[in-house]
C-alpha positions as YAML, in Angstrom:
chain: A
units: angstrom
residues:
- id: 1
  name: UNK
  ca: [0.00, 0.00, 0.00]
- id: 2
  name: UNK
  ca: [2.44, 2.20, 1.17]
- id: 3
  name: UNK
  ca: [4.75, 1.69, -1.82]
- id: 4
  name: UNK
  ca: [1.80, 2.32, -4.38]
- id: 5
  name: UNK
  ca: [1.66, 5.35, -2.39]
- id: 6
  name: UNK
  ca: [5.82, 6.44, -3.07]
- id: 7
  name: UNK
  ca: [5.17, 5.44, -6.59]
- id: 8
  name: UNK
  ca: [1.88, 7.72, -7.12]
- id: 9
  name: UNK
  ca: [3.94, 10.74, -5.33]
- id: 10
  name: UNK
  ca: [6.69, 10.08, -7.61]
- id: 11
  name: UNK
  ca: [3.98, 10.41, -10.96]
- id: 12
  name: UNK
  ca: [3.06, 13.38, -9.91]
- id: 13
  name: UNK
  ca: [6.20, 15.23, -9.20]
- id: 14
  name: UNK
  ca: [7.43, 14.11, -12.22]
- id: 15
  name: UNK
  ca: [4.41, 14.89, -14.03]
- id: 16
  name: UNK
  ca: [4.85, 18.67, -12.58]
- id: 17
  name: UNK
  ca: [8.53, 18.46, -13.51]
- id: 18
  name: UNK
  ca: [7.68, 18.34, -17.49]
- id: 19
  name: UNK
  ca: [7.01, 21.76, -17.87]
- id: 20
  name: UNK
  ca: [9.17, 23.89, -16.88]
- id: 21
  name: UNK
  ca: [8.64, 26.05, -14.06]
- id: 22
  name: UNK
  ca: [7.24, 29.89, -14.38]
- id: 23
  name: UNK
  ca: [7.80, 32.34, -11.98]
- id: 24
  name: UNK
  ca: [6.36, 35.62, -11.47]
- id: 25
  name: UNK
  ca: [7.81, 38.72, -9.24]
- id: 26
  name: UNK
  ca: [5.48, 39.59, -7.54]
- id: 27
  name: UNK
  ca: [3.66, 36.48, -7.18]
- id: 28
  name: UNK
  ca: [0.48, 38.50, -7.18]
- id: 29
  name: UNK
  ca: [0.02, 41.39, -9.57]
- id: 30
  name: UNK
  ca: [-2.95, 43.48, -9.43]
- id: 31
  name: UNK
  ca: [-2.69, 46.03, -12.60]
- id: 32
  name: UNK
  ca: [-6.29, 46.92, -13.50]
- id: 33
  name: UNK
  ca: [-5.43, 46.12, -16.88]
- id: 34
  name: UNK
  ca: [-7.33, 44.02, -19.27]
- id: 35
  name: UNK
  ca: [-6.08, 41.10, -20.49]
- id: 36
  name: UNK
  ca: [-4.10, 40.65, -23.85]
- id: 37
  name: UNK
  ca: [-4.21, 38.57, -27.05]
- id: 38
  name: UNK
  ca: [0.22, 39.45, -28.08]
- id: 39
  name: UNK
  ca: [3.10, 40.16, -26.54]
- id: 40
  name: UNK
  ca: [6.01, 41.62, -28.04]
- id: 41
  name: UNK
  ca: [9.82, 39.70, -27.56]
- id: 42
  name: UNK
  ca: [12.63, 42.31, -27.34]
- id: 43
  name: UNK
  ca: [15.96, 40.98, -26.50]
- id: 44
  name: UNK
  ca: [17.94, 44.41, -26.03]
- id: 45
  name: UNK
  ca: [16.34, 47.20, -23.72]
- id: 46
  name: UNK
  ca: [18.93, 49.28, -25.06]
- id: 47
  name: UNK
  ca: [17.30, 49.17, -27.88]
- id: 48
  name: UNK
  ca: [14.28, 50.60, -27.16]
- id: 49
  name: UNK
  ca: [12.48, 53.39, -25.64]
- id: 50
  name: UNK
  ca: [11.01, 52.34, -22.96]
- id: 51
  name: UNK
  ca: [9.91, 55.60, -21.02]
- id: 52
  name: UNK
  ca: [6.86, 55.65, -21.82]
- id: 53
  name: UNK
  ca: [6.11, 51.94, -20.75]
- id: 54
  name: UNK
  ca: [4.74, 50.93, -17.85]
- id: 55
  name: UNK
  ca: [6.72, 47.91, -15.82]
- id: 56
  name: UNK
  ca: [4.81, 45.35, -14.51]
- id: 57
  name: UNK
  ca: [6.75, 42.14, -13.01]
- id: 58
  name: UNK
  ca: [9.34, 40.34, -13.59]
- id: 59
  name: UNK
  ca: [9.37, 36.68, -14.97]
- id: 60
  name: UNK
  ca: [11.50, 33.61, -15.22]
- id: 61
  name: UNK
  ca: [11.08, 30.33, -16.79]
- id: 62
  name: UNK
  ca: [13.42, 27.79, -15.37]
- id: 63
  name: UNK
  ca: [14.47, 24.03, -15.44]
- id: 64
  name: UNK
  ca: [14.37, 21.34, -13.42]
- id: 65
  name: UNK
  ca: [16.40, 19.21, -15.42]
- id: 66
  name: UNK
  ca: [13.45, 17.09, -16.83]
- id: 67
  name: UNK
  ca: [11.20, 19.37, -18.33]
- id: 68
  name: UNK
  ca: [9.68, 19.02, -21.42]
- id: 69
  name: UNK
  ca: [8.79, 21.65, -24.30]
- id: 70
  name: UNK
  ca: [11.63, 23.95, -23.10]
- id: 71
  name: UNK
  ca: [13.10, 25.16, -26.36]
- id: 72
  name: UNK
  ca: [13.43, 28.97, -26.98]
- id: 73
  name: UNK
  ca: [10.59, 29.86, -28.71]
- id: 74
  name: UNK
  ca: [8.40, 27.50, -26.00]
- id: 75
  name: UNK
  ca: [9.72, 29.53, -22.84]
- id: 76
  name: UNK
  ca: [9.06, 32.65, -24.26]
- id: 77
  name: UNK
  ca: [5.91, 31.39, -25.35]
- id: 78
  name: UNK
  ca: [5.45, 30.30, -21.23]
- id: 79
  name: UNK
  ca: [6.76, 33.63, -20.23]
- id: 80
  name: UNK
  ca: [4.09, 35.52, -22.76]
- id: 81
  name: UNK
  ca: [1.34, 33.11, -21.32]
- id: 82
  name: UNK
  ca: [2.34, 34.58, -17.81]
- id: 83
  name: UNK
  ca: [2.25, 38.35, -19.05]
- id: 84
  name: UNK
  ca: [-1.22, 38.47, -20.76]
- id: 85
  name: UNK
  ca: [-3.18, 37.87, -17.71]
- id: 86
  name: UNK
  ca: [-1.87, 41.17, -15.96]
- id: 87
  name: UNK
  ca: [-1.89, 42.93, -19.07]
- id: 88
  name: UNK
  ca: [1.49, 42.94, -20.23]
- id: 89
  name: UNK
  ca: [2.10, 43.18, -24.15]
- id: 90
  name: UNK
  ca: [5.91, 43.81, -24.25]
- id: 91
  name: UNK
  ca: [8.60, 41.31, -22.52]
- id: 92
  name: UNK
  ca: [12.25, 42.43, -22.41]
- id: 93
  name: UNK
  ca: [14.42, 39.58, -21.98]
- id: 94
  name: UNK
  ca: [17.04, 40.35, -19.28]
- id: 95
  name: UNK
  ca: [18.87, 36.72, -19.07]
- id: 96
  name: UNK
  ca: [18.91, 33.50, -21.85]
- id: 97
  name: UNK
  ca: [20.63, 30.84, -20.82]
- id: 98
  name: UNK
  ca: [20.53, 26.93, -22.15]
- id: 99
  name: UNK
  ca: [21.54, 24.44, -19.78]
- id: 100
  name: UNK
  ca: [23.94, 22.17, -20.70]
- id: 101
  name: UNK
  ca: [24.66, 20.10, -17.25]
- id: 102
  name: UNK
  ca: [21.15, 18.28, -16.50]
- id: 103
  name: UNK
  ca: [19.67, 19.12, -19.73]
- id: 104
  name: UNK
  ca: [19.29, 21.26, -22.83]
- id: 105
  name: UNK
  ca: [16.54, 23.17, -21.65]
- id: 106
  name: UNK
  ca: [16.49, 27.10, -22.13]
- id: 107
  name: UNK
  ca: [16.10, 29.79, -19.28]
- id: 108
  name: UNK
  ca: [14.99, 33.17, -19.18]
- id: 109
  name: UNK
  ca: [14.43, 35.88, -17.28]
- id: 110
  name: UNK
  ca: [12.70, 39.03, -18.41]
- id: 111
  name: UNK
  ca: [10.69, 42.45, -17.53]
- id: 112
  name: UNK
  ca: [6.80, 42.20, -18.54]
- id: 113
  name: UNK
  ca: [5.75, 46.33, -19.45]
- id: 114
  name: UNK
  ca: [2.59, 47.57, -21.07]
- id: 115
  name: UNK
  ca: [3.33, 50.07, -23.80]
- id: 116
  name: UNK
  ca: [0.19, 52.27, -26.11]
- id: 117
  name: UNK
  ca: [2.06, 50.14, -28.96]
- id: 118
  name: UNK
  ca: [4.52, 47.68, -30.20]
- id: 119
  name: UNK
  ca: [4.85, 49.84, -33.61]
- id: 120
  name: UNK
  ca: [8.76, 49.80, -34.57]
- id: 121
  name: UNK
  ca: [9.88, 47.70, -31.02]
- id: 122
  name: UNK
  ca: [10.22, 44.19, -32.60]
- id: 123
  name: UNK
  ca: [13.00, 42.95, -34.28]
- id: 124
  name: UNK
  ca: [10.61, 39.71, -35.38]
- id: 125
  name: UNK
  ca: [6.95, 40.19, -35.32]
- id: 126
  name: UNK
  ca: [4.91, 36.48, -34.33]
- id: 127
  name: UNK
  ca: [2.15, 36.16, -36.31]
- id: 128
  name: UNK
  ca: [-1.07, 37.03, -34.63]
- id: 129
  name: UNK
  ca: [-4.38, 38.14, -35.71]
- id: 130
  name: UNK
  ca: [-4.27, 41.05, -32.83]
- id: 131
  name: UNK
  ca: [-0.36, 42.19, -34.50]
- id: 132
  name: UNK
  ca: [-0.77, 43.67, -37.70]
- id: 133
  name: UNK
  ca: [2.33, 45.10, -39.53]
- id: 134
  name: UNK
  ca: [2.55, 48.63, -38.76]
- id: 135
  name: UNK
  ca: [4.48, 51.18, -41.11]
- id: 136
  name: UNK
  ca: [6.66, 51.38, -38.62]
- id: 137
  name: UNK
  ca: [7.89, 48.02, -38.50]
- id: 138
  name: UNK
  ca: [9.48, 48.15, -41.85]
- id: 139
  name: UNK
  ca: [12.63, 49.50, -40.59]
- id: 140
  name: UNK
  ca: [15.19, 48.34, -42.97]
- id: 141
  name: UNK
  ca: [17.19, 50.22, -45.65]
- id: 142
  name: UNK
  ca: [15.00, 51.75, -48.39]
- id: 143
  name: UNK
  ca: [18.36, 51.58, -50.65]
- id: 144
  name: UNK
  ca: [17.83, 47.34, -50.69]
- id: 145
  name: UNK
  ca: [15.75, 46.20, -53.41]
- id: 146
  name: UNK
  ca: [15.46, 42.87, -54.77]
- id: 147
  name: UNK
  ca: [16.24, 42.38, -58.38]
- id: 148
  name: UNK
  ca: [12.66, 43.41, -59.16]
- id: 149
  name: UNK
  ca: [12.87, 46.54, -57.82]
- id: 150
  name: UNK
  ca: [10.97, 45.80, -55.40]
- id: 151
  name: UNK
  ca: [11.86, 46.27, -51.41]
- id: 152
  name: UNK
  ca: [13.33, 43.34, -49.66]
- id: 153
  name: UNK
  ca: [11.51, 41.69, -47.59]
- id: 154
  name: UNK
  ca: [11.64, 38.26, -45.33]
- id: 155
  name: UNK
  ca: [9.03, 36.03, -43.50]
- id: 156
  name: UNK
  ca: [9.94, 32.83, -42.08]
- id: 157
  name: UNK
  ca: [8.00, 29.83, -40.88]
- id: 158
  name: UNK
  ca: [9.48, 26.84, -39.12]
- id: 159
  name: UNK
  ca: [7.69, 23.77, -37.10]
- id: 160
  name: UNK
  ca: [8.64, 21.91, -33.86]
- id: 161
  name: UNK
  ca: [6.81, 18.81, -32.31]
- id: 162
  name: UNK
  ca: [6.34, 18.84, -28.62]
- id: 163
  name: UNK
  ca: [4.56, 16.98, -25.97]
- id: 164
  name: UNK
  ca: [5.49, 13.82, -24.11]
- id: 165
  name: UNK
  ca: [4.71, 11.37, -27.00]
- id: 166
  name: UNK
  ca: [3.26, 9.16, -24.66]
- id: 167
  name: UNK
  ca: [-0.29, 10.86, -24.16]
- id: 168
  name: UNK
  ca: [0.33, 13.48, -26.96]
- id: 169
  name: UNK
  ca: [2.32, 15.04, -29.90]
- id: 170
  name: UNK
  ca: [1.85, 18.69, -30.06]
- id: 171
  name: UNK
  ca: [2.27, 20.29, -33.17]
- id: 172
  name: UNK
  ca: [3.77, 23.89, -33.20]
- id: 173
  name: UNK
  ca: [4.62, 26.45, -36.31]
- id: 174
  name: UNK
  ca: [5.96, 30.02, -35.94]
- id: 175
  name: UNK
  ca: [5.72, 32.45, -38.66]
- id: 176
  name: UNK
  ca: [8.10, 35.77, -38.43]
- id: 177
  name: UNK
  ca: [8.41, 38.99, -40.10]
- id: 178
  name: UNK
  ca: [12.02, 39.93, -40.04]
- id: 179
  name: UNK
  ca: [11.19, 43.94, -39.49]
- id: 180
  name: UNK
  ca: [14.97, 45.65, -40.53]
- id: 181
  name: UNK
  ca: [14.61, 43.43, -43.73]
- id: 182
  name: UNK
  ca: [11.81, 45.89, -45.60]
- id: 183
  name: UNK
  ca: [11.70, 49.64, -45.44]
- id: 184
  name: UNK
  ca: [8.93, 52.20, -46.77]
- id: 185
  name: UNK
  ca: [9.65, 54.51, -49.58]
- id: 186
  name: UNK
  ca: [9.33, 57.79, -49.46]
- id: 187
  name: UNK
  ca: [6.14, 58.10, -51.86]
- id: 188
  name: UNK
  ca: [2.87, 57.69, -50.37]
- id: 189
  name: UNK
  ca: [1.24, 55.61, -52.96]
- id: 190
  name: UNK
  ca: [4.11, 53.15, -52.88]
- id: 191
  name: UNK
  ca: [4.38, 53.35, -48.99]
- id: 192
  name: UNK
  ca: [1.03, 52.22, -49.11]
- id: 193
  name: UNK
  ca: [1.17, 49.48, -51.31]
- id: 194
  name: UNK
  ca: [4.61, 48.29, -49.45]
- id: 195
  name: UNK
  ca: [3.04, 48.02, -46.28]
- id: 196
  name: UNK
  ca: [0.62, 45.58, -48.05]
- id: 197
  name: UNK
  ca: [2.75, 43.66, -49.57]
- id: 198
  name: UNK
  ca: [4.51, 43.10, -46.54]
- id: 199
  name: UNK
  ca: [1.07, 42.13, -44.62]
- id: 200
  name: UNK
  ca: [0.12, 39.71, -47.68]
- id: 201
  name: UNK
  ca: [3.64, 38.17, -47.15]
- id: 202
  name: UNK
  ca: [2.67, 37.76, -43.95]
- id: 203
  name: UNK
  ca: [-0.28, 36.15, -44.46]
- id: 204
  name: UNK
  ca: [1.34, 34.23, -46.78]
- id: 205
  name: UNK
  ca: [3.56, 32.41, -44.62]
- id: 206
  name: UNK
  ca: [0.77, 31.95, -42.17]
- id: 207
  name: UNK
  ca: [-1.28, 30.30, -44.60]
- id: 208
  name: UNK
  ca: [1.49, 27.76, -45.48]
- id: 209
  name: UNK
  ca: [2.27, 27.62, -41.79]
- id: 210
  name: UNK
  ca: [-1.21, 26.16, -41.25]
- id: 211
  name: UNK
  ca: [-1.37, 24.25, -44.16]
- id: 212
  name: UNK
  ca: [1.96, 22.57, -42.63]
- id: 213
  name: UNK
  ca: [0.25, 22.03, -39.42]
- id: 214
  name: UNK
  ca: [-2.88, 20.18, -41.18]
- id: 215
  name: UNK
  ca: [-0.55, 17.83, -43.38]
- id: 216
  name: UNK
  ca: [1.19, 16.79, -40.16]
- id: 217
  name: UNK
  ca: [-2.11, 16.07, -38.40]
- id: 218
  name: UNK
  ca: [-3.13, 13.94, -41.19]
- id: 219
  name: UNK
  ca: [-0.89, 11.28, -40.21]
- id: 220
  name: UNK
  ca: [-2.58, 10.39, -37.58]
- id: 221
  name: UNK
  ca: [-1.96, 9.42, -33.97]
- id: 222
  name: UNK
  ca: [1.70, 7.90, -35.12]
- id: 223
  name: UNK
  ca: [4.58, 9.54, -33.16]
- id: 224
  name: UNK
  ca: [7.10, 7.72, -35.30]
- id: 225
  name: UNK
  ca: [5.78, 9.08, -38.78]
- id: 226
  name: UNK
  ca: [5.58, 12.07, -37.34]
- id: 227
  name: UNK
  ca: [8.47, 12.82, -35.62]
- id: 228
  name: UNK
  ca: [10.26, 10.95, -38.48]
- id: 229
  name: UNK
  ca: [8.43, 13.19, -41.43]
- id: 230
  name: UNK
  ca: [8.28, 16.53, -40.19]
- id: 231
  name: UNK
  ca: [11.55, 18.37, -40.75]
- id: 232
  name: UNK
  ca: [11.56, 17.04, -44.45]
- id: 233
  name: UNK
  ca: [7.74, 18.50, -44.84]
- id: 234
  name: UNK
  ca: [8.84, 21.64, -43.52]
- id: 235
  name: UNK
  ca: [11.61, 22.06, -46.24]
- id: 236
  name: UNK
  ca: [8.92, 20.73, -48.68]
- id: 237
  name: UNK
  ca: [6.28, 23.23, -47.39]
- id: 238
  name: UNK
  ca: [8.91, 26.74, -47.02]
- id: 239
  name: UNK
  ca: [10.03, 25.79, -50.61]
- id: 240
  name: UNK
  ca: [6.14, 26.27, -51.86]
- id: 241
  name: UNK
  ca: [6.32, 29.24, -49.93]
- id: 242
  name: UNK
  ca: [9.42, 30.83, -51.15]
- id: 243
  name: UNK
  ca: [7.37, 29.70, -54.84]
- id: 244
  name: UNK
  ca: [4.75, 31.29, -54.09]
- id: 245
  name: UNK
  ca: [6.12, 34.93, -52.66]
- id: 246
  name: UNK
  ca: [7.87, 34.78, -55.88]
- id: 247
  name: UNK
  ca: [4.61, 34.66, -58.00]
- id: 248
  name: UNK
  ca: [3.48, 37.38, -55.99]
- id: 249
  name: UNK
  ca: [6.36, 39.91, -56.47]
- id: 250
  name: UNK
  ca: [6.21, 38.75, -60.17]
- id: 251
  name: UNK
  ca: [2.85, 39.74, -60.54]
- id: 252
  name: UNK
  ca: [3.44, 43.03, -58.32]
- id: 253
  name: UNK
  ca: [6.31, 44.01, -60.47]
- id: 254
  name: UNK
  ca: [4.93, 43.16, -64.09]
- id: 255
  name: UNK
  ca: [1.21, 44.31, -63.59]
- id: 256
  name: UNK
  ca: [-1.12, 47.09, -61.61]
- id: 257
  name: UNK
  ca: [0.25, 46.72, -58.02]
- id: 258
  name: UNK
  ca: [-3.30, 47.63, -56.91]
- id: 259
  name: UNK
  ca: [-5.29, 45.12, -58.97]
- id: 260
  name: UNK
  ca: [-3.01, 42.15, -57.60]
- id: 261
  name: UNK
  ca: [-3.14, 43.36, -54.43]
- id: 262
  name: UNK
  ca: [-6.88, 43.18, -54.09]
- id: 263
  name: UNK
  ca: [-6.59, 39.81, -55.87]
- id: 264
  name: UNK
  ca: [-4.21, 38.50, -53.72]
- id: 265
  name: UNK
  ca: [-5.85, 39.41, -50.24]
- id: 266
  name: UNK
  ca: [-8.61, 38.11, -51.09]
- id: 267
  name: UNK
  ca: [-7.74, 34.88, -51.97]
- id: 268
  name: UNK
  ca: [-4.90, 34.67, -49.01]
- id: 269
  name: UNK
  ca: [-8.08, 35.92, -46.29]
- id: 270
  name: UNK
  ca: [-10.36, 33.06, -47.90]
- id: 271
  name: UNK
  ca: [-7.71, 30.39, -47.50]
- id: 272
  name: UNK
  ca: [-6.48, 31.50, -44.12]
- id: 273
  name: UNK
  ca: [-10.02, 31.23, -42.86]
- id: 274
  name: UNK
  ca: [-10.59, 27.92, -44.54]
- id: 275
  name: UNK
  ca: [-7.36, 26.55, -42.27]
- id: 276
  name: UNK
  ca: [-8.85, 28.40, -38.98]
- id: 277
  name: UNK
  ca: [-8.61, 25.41, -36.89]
- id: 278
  name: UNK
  ca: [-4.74, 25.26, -37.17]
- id: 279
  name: UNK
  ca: [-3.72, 28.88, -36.05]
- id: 280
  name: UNK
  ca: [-2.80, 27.38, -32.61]
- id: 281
  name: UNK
  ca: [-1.13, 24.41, -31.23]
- id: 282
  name: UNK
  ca: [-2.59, 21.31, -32.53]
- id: 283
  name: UNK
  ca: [-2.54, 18.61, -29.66]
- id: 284
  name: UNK
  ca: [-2.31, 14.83, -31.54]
- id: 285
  name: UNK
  ca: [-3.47, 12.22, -29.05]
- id: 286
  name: UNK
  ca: [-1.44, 9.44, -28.78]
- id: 287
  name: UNK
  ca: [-3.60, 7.30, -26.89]
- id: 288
  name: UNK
  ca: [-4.82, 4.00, -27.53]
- id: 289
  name: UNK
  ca: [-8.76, 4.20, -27.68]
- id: 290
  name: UNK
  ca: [-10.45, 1.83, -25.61]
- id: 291
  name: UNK
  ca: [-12.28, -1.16, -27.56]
- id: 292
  name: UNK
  ca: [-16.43, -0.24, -27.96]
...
């Protein structure tokens, strides 16, 4: 009895002990602010302006040597989950550090501040329904054009699998917008039609993101196809991305920039809607079903 006991106790720590631990200075923070659907990741506070922002808490995400889903992008993601309750829409990491002793876990530690907006903070911008691009997040030099002429520009997506692939394979995509690689020129019409290009980029990569997210789920509740298929349909699915960005600028360079715009967006909004369910995490169960 008593040992069934030990072994139950021993479950659940080590059940607790897969995610890594989240921290919050002051434990209790009472802001009066409303909740919030983004934060913002900046990983210089010299780089910012930050006297108009209002500081909240601090926050650390930490190891205990046997946590699970504790890459980069999943303890910021942690440490954003922690600022969005108290109203914080801006973290500024303070300390990253990767343990390489007891595992290969990240850390952080970081400042959660409100700010009136993100416009022009982030280095990369998270896709997010609540985060459009701004004109001033196209902070790069107007001098770099592509050989089309037109601005250079650069999204990203990329995939990881998480979970404990015992009860569950979680399947997670990030899409970026690299803000210092596009600028706006100094026209208004074409500043205009730059900051929608960059948005339908955007939307772009989300699209194929999601699309990514919904092939992988189609395999089914099979950790081994998945975890043994998923970096090669990344590379499959960012090279139909990079295809079809160039179609895009092809279009936006040889015809009415207006007229494919319009086209464009409307398609991209259709297709993004039709691929709703896979804008978050999508949690594959693993277990066995239990016979009718």
């Amino acid at each position: 009895m008593y040992r069934m006991i030990f072994v139950a106790a021993c479950f659940g720590v080590l059940a607790q002990a897969c995610n890594p631990p989240v921290r919050l200075r002051p434990s209790r923070v009472e802001t009066g602010l409303d909740s919030t659907l983004y934060v913002g990741v900046v990983e210089d506070a010299r780089s910012i302006d930050l006297r108009e922002a209002r500081f909240l808490a601090h926050v650390k995400v930490g190891d205990l040597g046997v946590s699970l889903d504790c890459k980069y992008p999943d303890v910021l993601q942690l440490a954003a989950g922690a600022a969005r309750p108290i109203g914080g829409n801006l973290l500024v990491i303070t300390e990253h550090t990767r343990n390489s002793v007891k595992s290969t876990c990240h850390r952080i530690k970081a400042d959660i501040y409100h700010i009136q907006s993100l416009e022009g903070l982030e280095p990369r911008i998270n896709w997010h329904p609540a985060r459009p691009i701004q004109p001033g997040d196209l902070r790069g030099d107007p001098a770099e054009t592509g050989p089309d002429g037109l601005p250079i520009l650069e999204v990203s997506i990329s995939c990881r699998i998480g979970g404990d692939y015992f009860k569950d394979a979680i399947l997670r995509t990030e899409t970026i917008f690299w803000a210092d690689s596009s600028s706006l020129p100094a026209d208004a019409v074409l500043r205009d039609q730059a900051l929608r290009r960059a948005r339908l980029h955007f939307d772009l990569a989300e699209l194929h993101a999601r699309q990514l997210k919904s092939d992988l789920a189609a395999l089914g509740p099979d950790v081994s196809a998945i975890t043994g298929q998923y970096r090669e349909m990344t590379i499959r699915q960012q090279e139909k991305l990079r295809q079809q960005r160039q179609e895009l600028d092809g279009e936006l360079a040889a015809g009415s920039a207006a007229t494919v715009l319009d086209r464009w967006e409307t398609r991209i909004r259709a297709e993004l809607a039709k691929y709703q369910a896979y804008q978050e995490d999508v949690v594959i169960d693993l277990r066995k079903k239990a016979r009718q």
